Coordinates of C-alpha atoms in Angstrom, one line a residue:
M1 CA 0.0 0.0 0.0
S2 CA 1.3 3.5 -0.8
T3 CA 1.9 6.0 2.0
L4 CA -1.1 8.1 0.8
T5 CA -3.4 5.0 0.8
S6 CA -2.2 4.0 4.3
L7 CA -2.7 7.5 5.6
H8 CA -6.1 7.8 4.0
V9 CA -7.2 4.5 5.5
L10 CA -5.9 5.4 8.9
I11 CA -7.6 8.7 9.0
S12 CA -10.8 7.1 7.8
L13 CA -10.7 4.4 10.5
I14 CA -10.0 7.1 13.2
G15 CA -12.9 9.1 11.9
I16 CA -15.3 6.1 12.0
A17 CA -14.2 5.2 15.5
A18 CA -14.6 8.8 16.8
G19 CA -17.9 9.1 14.9
L20 CA -19.3 6.0 16.6
I21 CA -18.3 7.5 20.0
A22 CA -19.8 10.9 19.1
M23 CA -22.9 9.1 17.9
T24 CA -23.2 7.4 21.3
G25 CA -23.1 10.8 22.8
L26 CA -25.9 12.1 20.6
L27 CA -28.0 9.1 21.6
R28 CA -27.3 10.0 25.3
S29 CA -28.0 13.7 24.7
R30 CA -24.4 14.6 25.2
L31 CA -22.1 16.5 22.9
S32 CA -18.8 14.6 23.2
G33 CA -16.5 17.6 22.5
P34 CA -13.2 16.1 21.7
W35 CA -14.7 13.1 20.0
T36 CA -17.0 15.3 17.9
W37 CA -14.1 17.5 16.9
L38 CA -12.0 14.4 16.1
F39 CA -14.8 12.9 14.1
L40 CA -15.5 16.0 12.1
G41 CA -11.9 16.8 11.4
T42 CA -10.8 13.3 10.4
T43 CA -13.9 12.8 8.3
I44 CA -13.2 16.1 6.4
L45 CA -9.6 14.9 5.9
T46 CA -10.8 11.5 4.7
S47 CA -13.0 13.1 2.0
A48 CA -10.3 15.6 1.1
T49 CA -7.5 13.1 0.8
G50 CA -9.7 10.9 -1.4
F51 CA -9.2 13.6 -4.1
L52 CA -5.4 13.3 -3.9
F53 CA -5.4 9.9 -5.7
P54 CA -4.8 10.1 -9.4
F55 CA -7.9 10.0 -11.6
A56 CA -8.9 10.8 -15.2
K57 CA -12.7 11.2 -14.7
L58 CA -15.2 11.8 -12.0
L59 CA -15.8 8.5 -10.2
P60 CA -18.5 7.4 -7.7
S61 CA -16.0 7.8 -4.9
H62 CA -15.6 11.4 -5.8
I63 CA -19.3 12.0 -5.7
V64 CA -19.4 10.4 -2.2
G65 CA -16.5 12.7 -1.2
I66 CA -18.2 15.8 -2.5
L67 CA -21.5 14.8 -0.8
S68 CA -19.6 14.1 2.4
L69 CA -17.8 17.4 2.4
A70 CA -21.1 19.3 1.8
L71 CA -22.7 17.4 4.7
L72 CA -19.7 18.1 6.9
A73 CA -19.8 21.8 6.0
A74 CA -23.4 21.9 7.2
A75 CA -22.6 20.0 10.4
V76 CA -19.7 22.3 11.3
F77 CA -21.8 25.4 10.5
A78 CA -24.7 24.1 12.6
L79 CA -22.4 23.2 15.6
Y80 CA -19.8 25.9 15.6
R81 CA -21.6 28.9 14.1
K82 CA -25.2 28.3 15.0
H83 CA -24.5 26.5 18.3
L84 CA -27.2 24.0 17.6
S85 CA -29.9 26.6 18.0
S86 CA -33.5 25.8 16.9
V87 CA -33.5 24.0 13.5
W88 CA -29.7 23.7 13.5
R89 CA -29.8 20.9 16.2
P90 CA -31.6 18.4 13.9
I91 CA -29.6 19.6 10.9
Y92 CA -26.4 18.9 12.8
V93 CA -27.6 15.4 13.9
I94 CA -28.7 14.5 10.3
T95 CA -25.6 15.8 8.6
A96 CA -23.2 14.3 11.1
M97 CA -24.9 10.9 11.0
L98 CA -25.1 10.9 7.2
S99 CA -21.4 11.8 7.1
L100 CA -20.6 8.9 9.4
Y101 CA -22.8 6.6 7.4
L102 CA -21.0 7.4 4.2
N103 CA -17.7 6.5 5.8
V104 CA -19.1 3.2 7.0
F105 CA -20.7 2.6 3.5
V106 CA -17.3 3.1 1.9
L107 CA -15.6 0.9 4.6
I108 CA -18.0 -1.9 3.8
I109 CA -17.3 -1.6 0.0
Q110 CA -13.6 -1.5 0.6
S111 CA -13.8 -4.5 3.0
F112 CA -15.5 -6.6 0.4
L113 CA -13.0 -5.5 -2.2
K114 CA -9.8 -6.0 -0.1
I115 CA -10.5 -8.8 2.5
A116 CA -10.2 -12.2 0.8
P117 CA -13.0 -14.1 2.6
L118 CA -15.5 -11.2 2.1
R119 CA -14.4 -10.9 -1.6
A120 CA -15.1 -14.6 -2.0
W121 CA -18.6 -14.2 -0.6
A122 CA -19.4 -11.2 -2.9
P123 CA -16.9 -10.9 -5.7
T124 CA -19.1 -8.5 -7.7
Q125 CA -20.7 -6.8 -4.7
T126 CA -24.1 -7.7 -6.0
E127 CA -24.4 -10.9 -4.0
P128 CA -26.7 -11.4 -1.1
A129 CA -23.9 -11.2 1.5
F130 CA -22.9 -7.7 0.4
L131 CA -26.4 -6.5 0.0
I132 CA -27.4 -7.7 3.4
V133 CA -24.5 -6.0 5.1
Q134 CA -25.1 -2.7 3.3
S135 CA -28.8 -2.9 4.0
A136 CA -28.2 -3.6 7.7
A137 CA -25.9 -0.7 8.0
L138 CA -28.3 1.6 6.3
L139 CA -31.2 0.5 8.5
A140 CA -29.1 0.9 11.6
F141 CA -28.1 4.4 10.7
V142 CA -31.7 5.4 9.8
A143 CA -32.8 4.1 13.2
F144 CA -29.9 5.7 15.1
T145 CA -30.5 9.0 13.3
I146 CA -34.2 9.1 14.2
L147 CA -33.3 8.2 17.8
A148 CA -30.6 10.9 18.0
I149 CA -32.9 13.5 16.6
S150 CA -35.5 12.8 19.3
R151 CA -33.0 12.3 22.1
F152 CA -30.3 14.9 21.5
R153 CA -31.2 18.0 23.5
P154 CA -27.9 19.2 24.8
V155 CA -27.5 22.0 27.4
A156 CA -26.0 25.0 25.7
S157 CA -22.3 25.2 26.3
P158 CA -20.1 28.3 25.6
G159 CA -17.3 26.4 24.0
V160 CA -19.3 24.8 21.2

């Protein structure tokens, strides 16, 4: 693996781990400050570093990266500029959760491409094993997002 690929993967995995911790905070109506910052920062870096790989045409991965960066811009704005006031609270939850989902979505794709036993189960990524895993991830994120929207009611803090 090239240095860029290794760095990109490492940043992505850190972003997913931090995002899962931050998501747990949302579900408990807590804003996990350092984890939230780490999640947003590494997820932005993940999307940005994806554009450093050589390419000749716009690929689906670039579209996911552009979408992720747009969602992250909204999440950062809602959190740090609007301080989660009124409608910005659910906007933050939705955009942050969608950004995390997109990272997990790509992780699943890459896992089925790069991990031999998974690739054997779904060599074309149209097989039931792949579709079941992606569907389960999507359904879990839809459920977690709905729960987070209803539960996340943080007390205003001056540092956010």
